[in-house]
Coordinates of C-alpha atoms and ligand atoms in Angstrom, one line a residue:
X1 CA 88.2 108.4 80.3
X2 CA 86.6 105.2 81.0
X3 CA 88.5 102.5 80.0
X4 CA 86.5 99.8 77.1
X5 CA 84.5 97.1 78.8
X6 CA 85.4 97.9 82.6
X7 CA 82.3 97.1 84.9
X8 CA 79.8 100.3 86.1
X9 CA 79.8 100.6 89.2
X10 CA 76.0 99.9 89.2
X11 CA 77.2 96.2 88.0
X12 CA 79.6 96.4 90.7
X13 CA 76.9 97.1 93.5
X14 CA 74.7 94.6 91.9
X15 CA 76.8 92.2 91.9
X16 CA 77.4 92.9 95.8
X17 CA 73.8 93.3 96.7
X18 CA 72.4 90.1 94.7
X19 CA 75.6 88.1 96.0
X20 CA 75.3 89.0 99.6
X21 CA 79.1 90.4 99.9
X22 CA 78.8 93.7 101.1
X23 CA 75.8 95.2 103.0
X24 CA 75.1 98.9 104.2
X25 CA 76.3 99.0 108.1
X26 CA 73.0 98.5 109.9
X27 CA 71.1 98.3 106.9
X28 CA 67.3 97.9 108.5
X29 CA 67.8 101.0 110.2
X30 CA 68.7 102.4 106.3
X31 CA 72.7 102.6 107.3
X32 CA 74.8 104.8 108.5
X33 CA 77.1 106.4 106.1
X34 CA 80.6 105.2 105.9
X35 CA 80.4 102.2 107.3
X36 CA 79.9 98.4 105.7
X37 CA 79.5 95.3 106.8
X38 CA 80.6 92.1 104.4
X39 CA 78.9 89.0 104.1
X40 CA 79.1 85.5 103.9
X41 CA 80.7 85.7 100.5
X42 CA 82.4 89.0 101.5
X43 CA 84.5 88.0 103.8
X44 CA 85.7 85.1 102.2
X45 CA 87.4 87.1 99.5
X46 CA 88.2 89.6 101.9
X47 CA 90.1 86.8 104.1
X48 CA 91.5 85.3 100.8
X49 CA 93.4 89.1 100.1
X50 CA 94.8 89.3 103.5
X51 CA 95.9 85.8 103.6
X52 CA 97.3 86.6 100.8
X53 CA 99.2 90.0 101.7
X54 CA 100.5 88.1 105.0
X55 CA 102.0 85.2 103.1
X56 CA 103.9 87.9 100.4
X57 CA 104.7 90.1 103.0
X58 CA 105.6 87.8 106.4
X59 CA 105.8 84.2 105.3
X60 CA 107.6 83.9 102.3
X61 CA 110.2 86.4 103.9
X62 CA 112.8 85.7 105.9
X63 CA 113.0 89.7 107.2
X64 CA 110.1 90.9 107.9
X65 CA 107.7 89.7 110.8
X66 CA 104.1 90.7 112.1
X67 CA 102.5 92.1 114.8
X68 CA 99.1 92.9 116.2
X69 CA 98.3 95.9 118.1
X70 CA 95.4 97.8 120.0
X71 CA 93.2 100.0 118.1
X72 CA 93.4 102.4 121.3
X73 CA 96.6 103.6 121.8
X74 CA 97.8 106.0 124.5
X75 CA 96.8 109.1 123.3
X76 CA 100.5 110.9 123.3
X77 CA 101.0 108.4 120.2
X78 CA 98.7 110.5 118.1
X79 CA 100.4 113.6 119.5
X80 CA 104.1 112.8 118.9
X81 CA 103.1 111.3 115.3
X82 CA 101.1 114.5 114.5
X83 CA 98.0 113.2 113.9
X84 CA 96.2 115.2 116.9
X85 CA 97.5 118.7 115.5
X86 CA 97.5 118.0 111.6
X87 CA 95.4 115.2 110.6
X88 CA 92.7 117.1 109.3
X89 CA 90.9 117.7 106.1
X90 CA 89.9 121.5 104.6
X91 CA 86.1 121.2 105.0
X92 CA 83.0 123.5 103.7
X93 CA 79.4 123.8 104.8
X94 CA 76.4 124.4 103.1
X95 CA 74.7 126.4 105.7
X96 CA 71.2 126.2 103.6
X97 CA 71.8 122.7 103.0
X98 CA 74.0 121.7 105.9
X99 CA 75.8 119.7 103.6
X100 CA 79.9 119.2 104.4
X101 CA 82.4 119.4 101.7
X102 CA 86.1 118.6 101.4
X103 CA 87.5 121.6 100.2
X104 CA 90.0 120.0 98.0
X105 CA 87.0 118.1 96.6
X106 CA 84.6 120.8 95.5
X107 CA 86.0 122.5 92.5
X108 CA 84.9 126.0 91.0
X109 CA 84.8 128.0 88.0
X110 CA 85.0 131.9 87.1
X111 CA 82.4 132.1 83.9
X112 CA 83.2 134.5 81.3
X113 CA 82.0 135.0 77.9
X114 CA 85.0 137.5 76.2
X115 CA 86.4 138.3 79.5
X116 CA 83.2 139.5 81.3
X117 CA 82.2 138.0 84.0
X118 CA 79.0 136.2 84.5
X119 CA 79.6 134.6 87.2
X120 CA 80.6 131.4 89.3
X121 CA 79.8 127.9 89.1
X122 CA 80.7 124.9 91.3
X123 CA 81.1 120.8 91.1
X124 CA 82.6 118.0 92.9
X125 CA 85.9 116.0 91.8
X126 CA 85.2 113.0 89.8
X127 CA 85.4 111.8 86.2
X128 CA 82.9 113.9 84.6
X129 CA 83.6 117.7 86.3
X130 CA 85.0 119.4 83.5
X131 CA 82.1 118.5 81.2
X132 CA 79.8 119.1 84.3
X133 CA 81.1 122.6 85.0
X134 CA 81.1 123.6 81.1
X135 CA 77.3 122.2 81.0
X136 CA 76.3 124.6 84.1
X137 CA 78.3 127.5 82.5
X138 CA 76.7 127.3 79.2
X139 CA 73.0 127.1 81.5
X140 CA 74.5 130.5 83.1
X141 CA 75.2 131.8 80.0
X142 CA 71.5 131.2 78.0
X143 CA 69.8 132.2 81.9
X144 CA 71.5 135.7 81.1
X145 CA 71.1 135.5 77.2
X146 CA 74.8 136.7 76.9
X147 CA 75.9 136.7 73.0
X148 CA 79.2 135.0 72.1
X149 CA 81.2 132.1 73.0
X150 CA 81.7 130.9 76.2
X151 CA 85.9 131.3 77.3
X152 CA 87.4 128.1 78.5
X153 CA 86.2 127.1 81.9
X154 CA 89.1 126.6 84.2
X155 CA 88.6 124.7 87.2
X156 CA 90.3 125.3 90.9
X157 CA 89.6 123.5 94.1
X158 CA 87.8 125.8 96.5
X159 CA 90.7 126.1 98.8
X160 CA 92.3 128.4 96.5
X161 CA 89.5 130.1 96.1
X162 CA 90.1 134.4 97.4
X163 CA 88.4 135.6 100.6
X164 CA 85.7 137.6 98.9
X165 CA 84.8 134.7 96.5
X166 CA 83.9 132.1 99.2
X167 CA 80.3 133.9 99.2
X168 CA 79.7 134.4 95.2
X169 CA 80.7 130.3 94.5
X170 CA 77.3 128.5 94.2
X171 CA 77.1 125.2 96.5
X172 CA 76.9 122.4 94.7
X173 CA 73.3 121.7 97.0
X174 CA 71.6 124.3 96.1
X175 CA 73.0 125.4 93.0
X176 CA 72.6 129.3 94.8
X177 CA 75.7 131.3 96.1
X178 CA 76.1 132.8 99.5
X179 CA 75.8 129.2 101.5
X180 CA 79.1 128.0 101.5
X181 CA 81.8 129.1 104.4
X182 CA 85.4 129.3 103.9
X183 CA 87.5 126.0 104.4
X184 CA 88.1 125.4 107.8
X185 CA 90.7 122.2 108.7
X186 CA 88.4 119.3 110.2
X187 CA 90.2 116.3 112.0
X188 CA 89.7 113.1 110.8
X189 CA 90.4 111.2 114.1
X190 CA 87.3 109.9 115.8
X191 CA 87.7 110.4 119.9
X192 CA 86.0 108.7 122.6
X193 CA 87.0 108.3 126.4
X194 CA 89.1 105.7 128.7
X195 CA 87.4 105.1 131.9
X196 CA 84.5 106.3 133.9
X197 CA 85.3 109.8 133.8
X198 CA 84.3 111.9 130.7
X199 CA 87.0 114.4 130.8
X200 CA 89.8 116.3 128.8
X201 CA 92.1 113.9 130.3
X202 CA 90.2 110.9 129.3
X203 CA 90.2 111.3 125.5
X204 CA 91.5 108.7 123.7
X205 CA 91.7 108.1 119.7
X206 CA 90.8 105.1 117.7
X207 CA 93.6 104.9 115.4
X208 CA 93.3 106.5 111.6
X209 CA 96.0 103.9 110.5
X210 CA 98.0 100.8 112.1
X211 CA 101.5 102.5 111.1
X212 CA 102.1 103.8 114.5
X213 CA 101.5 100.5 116.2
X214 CA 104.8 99.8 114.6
X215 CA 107.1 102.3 115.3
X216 CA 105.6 102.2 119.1
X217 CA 106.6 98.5 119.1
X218 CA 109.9 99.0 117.5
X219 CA 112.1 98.2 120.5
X220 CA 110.1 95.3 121.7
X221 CA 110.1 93.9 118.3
X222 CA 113.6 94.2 118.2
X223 CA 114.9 93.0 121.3
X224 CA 112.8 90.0 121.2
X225 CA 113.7 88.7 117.4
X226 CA 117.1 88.3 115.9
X227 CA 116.4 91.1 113.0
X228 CA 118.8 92.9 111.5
X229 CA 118.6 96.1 109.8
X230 CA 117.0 96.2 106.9
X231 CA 114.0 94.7 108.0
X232 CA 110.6 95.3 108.2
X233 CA 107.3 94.8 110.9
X234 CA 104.1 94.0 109.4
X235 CA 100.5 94.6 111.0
X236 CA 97.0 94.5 109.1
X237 CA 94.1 95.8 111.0
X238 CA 91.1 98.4 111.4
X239 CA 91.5 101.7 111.2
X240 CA 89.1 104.8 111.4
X241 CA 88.8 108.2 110.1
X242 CA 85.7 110.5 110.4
X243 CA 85.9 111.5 106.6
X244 CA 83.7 114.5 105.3
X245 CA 82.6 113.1 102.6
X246 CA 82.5 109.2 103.0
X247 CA 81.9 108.1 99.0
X248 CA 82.3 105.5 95.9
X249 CA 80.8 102.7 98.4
X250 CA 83.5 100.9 100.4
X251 CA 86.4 103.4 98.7
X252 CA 86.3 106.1 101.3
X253 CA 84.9 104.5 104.5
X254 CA 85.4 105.9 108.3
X255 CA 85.7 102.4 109.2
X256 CA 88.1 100.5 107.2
X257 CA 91.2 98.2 107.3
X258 CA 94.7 98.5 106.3
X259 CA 97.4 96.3 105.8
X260 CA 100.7 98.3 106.2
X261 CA 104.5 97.6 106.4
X262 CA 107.2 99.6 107.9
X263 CA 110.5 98.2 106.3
X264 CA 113.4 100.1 108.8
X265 CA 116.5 100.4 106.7
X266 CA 120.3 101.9 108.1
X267 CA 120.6 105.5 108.0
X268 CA 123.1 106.2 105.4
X269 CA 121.3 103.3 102.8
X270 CA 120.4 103.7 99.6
X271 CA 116.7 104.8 100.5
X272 CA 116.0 105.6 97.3
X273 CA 116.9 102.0 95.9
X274 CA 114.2 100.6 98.9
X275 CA 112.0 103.3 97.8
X276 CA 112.0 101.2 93.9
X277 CA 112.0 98.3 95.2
X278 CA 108.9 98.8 97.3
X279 CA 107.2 100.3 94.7
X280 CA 108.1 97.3 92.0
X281 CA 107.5 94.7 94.6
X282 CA 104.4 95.9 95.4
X283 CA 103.2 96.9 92.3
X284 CA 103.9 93.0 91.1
X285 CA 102.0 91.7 94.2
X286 CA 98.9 93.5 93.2
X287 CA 99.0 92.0 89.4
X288 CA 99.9 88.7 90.4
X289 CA 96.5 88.6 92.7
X290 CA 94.5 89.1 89.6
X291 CA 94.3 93.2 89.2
X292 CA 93.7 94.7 85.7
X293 CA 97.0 95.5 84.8
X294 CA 95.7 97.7 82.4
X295 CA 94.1 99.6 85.0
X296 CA 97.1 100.2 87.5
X297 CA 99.5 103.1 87.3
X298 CA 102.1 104.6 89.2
X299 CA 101.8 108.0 90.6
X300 CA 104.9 109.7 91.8
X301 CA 104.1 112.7 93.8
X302 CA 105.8 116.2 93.4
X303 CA 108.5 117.1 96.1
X304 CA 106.2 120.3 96.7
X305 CA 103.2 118.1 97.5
X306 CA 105.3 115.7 100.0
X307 CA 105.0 116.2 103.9
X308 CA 107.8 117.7 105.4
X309 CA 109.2 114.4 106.5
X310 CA 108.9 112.6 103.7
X311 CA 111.4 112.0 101.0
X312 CA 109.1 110.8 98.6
X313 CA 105.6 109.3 97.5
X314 CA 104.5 107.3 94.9
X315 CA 100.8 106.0 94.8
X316 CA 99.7 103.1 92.6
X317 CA 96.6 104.2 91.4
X318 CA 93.6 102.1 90.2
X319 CA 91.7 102.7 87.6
X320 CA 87.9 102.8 89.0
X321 CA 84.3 102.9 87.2
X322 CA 84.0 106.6 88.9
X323 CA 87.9 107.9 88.3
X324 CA 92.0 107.0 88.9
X325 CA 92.4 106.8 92.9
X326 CA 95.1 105.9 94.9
X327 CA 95.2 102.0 96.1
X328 CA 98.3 101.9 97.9
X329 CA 100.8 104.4 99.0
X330 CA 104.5 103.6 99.0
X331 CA 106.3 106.1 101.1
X332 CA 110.2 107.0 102.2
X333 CA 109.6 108.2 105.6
X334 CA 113.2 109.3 106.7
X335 CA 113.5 109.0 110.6
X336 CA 110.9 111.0 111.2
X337 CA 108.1 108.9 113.4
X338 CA 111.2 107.1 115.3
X339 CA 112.6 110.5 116.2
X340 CA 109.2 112.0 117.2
X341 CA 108.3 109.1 119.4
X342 CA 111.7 108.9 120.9
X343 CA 111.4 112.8 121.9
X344 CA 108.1 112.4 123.0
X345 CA 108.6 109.3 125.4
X346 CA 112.1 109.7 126.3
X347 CA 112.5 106.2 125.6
X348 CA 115.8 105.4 123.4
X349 CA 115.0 103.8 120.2
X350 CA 118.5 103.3 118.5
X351 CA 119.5 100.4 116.7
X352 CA 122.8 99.2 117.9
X353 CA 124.9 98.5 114.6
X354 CA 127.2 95.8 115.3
X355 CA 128.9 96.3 112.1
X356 CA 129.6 99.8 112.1
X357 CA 129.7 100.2 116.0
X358 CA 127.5 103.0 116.7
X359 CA 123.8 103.4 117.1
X360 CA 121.2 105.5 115.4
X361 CA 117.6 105.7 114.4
X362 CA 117.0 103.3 111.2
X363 CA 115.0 104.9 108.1
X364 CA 112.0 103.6 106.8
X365 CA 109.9 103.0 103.5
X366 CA 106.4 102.5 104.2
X367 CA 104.3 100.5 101.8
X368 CA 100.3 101.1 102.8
X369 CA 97.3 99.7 101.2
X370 CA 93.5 99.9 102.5
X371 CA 91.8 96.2 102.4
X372 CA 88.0 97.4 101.1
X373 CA 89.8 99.4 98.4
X374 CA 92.0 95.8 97.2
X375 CA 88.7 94.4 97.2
X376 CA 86.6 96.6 94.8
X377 CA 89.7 96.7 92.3
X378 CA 90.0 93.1 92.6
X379 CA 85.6 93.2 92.0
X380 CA 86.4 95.7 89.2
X381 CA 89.0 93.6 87.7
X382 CA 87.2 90.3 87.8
X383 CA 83.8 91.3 86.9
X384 CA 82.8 90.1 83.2
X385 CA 79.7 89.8 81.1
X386 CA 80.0 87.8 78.2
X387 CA 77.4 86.3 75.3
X388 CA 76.9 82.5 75.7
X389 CA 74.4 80.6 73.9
X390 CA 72.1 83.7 73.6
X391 CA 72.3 84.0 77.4
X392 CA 74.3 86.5 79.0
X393 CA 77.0 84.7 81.8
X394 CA 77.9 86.8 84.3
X395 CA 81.3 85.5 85.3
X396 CA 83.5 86.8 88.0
X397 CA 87.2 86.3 87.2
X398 CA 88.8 85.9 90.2
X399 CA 92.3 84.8 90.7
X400 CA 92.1 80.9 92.1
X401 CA 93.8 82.3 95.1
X402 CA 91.2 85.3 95.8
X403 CA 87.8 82.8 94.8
X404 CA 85.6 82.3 97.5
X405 CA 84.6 78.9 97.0
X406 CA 87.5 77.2 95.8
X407 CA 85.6 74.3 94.2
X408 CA 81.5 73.1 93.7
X409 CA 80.5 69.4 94.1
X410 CA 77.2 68.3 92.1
X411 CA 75.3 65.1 91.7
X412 CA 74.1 65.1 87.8
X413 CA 70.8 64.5 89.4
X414 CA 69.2 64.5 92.8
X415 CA 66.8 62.0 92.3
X416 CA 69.2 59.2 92.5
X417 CA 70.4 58.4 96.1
X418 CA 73.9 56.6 95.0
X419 CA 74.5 60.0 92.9
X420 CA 73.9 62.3 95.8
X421 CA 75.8 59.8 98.5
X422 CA 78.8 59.8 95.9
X423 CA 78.9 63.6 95.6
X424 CA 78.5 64.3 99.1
X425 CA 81.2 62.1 100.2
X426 CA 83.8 63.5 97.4
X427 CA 82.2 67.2 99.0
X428 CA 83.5 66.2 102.4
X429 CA 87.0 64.6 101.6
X430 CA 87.7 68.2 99.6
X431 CA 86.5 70.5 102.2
X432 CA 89.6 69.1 104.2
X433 CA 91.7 71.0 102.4
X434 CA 89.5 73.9 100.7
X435 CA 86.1 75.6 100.7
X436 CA 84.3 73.3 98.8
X437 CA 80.2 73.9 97.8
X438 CA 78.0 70.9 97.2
X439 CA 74.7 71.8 94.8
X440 CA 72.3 69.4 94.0
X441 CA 69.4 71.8 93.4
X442 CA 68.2 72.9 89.3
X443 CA 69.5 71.6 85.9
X444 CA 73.6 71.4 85.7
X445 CA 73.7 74.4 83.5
X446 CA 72.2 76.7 85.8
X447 CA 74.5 75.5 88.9
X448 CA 77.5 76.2 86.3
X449 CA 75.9 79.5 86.2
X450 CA 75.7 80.5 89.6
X451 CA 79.0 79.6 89.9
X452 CA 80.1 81.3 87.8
X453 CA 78.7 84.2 88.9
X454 CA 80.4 84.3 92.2
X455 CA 83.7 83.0 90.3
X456 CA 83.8 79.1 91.8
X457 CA 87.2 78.4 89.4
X458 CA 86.0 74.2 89.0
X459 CA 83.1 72.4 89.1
X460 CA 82.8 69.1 89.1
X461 CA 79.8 66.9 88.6
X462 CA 79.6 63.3 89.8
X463 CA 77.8 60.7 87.1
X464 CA 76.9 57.5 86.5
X465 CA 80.4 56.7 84.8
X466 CA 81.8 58.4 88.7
X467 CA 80.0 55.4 90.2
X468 CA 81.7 52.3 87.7
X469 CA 84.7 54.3 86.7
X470 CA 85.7 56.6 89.5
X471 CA 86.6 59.6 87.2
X472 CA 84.4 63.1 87.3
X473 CA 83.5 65.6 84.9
X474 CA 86.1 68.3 85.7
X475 CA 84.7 72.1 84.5
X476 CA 86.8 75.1 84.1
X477 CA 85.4 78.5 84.7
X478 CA 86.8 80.6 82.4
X479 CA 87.4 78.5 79.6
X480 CA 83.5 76.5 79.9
X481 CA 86.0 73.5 78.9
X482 CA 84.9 70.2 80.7
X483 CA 87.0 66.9 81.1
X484 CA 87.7 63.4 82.7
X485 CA 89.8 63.4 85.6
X486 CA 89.7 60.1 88.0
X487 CA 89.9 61.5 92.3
X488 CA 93.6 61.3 91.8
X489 CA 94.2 63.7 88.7
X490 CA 91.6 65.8 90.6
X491 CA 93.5 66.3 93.7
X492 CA 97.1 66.6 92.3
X493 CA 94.8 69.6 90.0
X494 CA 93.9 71.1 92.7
X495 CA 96.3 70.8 95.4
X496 CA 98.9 72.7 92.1
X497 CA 96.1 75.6 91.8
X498 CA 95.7 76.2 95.3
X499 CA 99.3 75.7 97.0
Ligands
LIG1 P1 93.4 109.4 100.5 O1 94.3 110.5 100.0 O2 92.6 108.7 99.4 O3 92.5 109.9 101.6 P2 95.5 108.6 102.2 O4 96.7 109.0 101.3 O5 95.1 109.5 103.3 O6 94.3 108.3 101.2 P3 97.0 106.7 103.6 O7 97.0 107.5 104.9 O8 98.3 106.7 102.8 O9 95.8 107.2 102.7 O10 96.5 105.2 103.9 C1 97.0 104.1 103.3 C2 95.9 103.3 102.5 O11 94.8 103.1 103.4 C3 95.4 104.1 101.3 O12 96.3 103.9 100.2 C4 94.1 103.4 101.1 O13 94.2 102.2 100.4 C5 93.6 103.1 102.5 N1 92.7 104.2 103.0 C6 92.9 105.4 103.5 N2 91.8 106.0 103.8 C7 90.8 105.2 103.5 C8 89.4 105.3 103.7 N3 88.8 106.4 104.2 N4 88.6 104.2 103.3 C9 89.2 103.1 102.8 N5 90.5 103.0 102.6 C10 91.3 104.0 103.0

């Protein structure tokens, strides 16, 4: 169900394309799927979010420190963590089509009218399937002028789909059955080689997610900081996966970034007390940056859907134009990568615990969020049309911390030198501290406008009365409300909304 007066994604994509924040990867050679590249008013709000996760996460914490690491790793990383043998998706092809599904994507019916079967029909995961499959079952039923009333149509992902059915489900391509192959598991790590020598023993992985960077480091981290257990090593960078089905724009990329904490506790703590807290800390991060609280849930996973290393999952989910998704994953991890990693190198990775006197390998919850998925639920969450003066005002709602342009400068006119000098010099003494547009060009209402559009939270225009009385016409985005302010009240304003 879509929830009242959320943005379509079509707004959404508008608002990117018109605004210049996101573009299609190589976009004059029509893109290549999977793959984005933000622009100028992208990456401010993507810088603003990840600012924003370091400070929460790293610099208002006195536990928890940061690190950077390679994107190629040694490629016994990716064995010892498991990613080489079972980071894969169930895919399908279309061998008419030669389109690739994700198994646990494509969904099927059996179509009956009073038990008799008429036959199978097919449809990918997203908001509308049920409606979609019952649409081309009732189609299936008039093509074969069957009397009687369609039974319920009761979807399953293909994967549990019976070996004899895989060639009797239509593909969603073609709409004809015969094309699709069984699910076969497809690994999501892309490969390339180290060196001059293209070989077996060359291969190398760019990494699917920063995680292991951590738990790699663990030993230098520790033995070059004073941390004590619990604590927690932060890293936000790029990470790739060659998804099947790369989809909803920046949500599913192959080339995306994550921002990701590993938070190593004792072994014998209260995990499941870390666990909460992660999940509640987290959960208030994301609303205090501006997300539609309205739109975020929690998603606890069943213990028969965890990994076999994990204790538990829970997701918090957003709610999207195209469906619920997961945003960010908050996971108890037990031992498990530690141990791996120590096995696999041979390296000790113990915590000495001077406390307790003995040494073991700390647990560890795992809080992980993907950067371009943030940024379309913060789009989704800011995005508003609303009715003004007959006009519609497109106004995005960001929070002050997430805007891109903190604050806009304009002379009431252009055609009066003093005006212009005046604005430009209060422009430069603000840009000092923020990102600060000056706009002199078209009547004041339409500056307001545009920005509004790309969610500037003040504006404030220099006059005549700026020039005798040294106060300026302070405007508030959200609220259209303008007043007075002399350069003083402005600065003490601002320097409160932005510190
Ligand atoms: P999904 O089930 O949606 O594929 P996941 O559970 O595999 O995601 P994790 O491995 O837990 O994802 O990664 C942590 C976070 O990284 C996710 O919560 C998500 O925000 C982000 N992320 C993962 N895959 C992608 C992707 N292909 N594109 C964009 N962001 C991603």
């Amino acid at each position: 169900m879509a929830l009242d007066n959320g943005p379509t994604m079509d707004q959404i994509l508008g608002w990117c394309k018109r605004r210049g924040a996101i573009f299609p990867s190589s976009d004059i050679y029509n893109g290549i799927a999977g793959f984005f590249d933000y622009g100028p008013l992208g990456i401010e709000i993507k810088k603003n979010l990840k600012d924003a996760w370091w400070n929460s996460m790293v610099h208002q914490r006195g536990d928890i420190v940061g690190i950077d690491c390679s994107i190629i790793m040694h490629p016994a990383v990716w064995k010892a963590s498991g990613h080489v043998d079972g980071f894969s998706d169930p895919m399908v092809d279309c061998k008419v089509s030669k389109m690739r599904y994700r198994a646990d994507q494509l969904y099927f019916a059996k179509i009956t009218v009073a038990g008799e079967l008429l036959g199978y029909v097919s449809v990918l995961e997203d908001e509308n399937m049920q409606s979609e499959a019952e649409q081309q079952a009732d189609k299936l039923k008039r093509k074969q002028a069957k009397q009687g009333t369609l039974d319920p149509v009761v979807l399953k992902p293909y994967t549990e789909a019976m070996p004899g059915e895989y060639a009797l489900i239509p593909s969603p391509a073609t709409g004809q059955p015969g094309s699709l192959t069984a699910p076969r598991a497809f690994n999501l790590m892309f490969q390339t080689h180290v060196g001059a020598v293209v070989d077996d023993s060359s291969v190398a992985y760019l990494r699917p997610e920063t995680a292991q960077g951590m738990f790699v480091n663990f030993k230098n981290v520790l033995n070059t900081n004073r941390l004590k257990l619990p604590f927690g090593i932060a890293q936000m960078g790029r990470s790739f996966r060659n998804e099947i089905t790369p989809r909803n724009f920046t949500f599913r990329s192959r080339e995306f970034e994550q921002m990701e904490m590993e938070f190593f506790i004792q072994d014998n703590a209260d995990w499941q007390h870390w666990h909460q807290y992660w999940v509640q800390t987290r959960f208030d991060w994301l609303k205090s940056i501006g997300l539609d609280e309205k739109r975020l849930a929690l998603d606890v996973h069943r213990p028969e859907k965890l990994a076999h290393y994990s204790r538990a999952c829970t997701d918090i989910t957003f709610h999207y134009p195209f469906g619920v998704q997961e945003l960010e994953g908050i996971a108890a991890r037990g031992n498990f990568d530690l141990t791996q990693h120590q096995n696999a190198s041979g390296k000790n990775l113990e915590y000495f615990d001077e406390a307790e006197h003995r040494s073991y390998l700390p647990h560890v919850i795992e809080p992980a969020i993907g950067v371009d998925r943030l940024f379309l639920a913060v789009l989704c969450s800011a995005y508003h049309e609303e009715s003004v003066e007959n006009e519609t005002r497109i106004v995005m709602k960001f929070h002050p911390q997430i805007a891109p342009v903190k604050a806009a400068v304009f002379p009431l006119v252009k055609n009066r030198p003093e005006l212009v000098e005046h604005a430009k010099q209060l422009h430069q003494k603000l840009t000092r501290h923020w990102f600060v547009q000056y706009d002199e060009s078209g009547a004041i209402g339409r500056r307001y406008r545009r920005m509004d559009e790309i969610g500037t939270p003040y504006c404030i225009t220099v006059d005549f009365d700026s020039l005798e009385q040294g106060t300026y016409t302070l405007r508030d985005r959200d609220t259209m409300e303008q007043r007075r302010v002399s350069e003083s009240e402005l600065m003490t304003f601002l320097l409160e909304q932005y510190s």
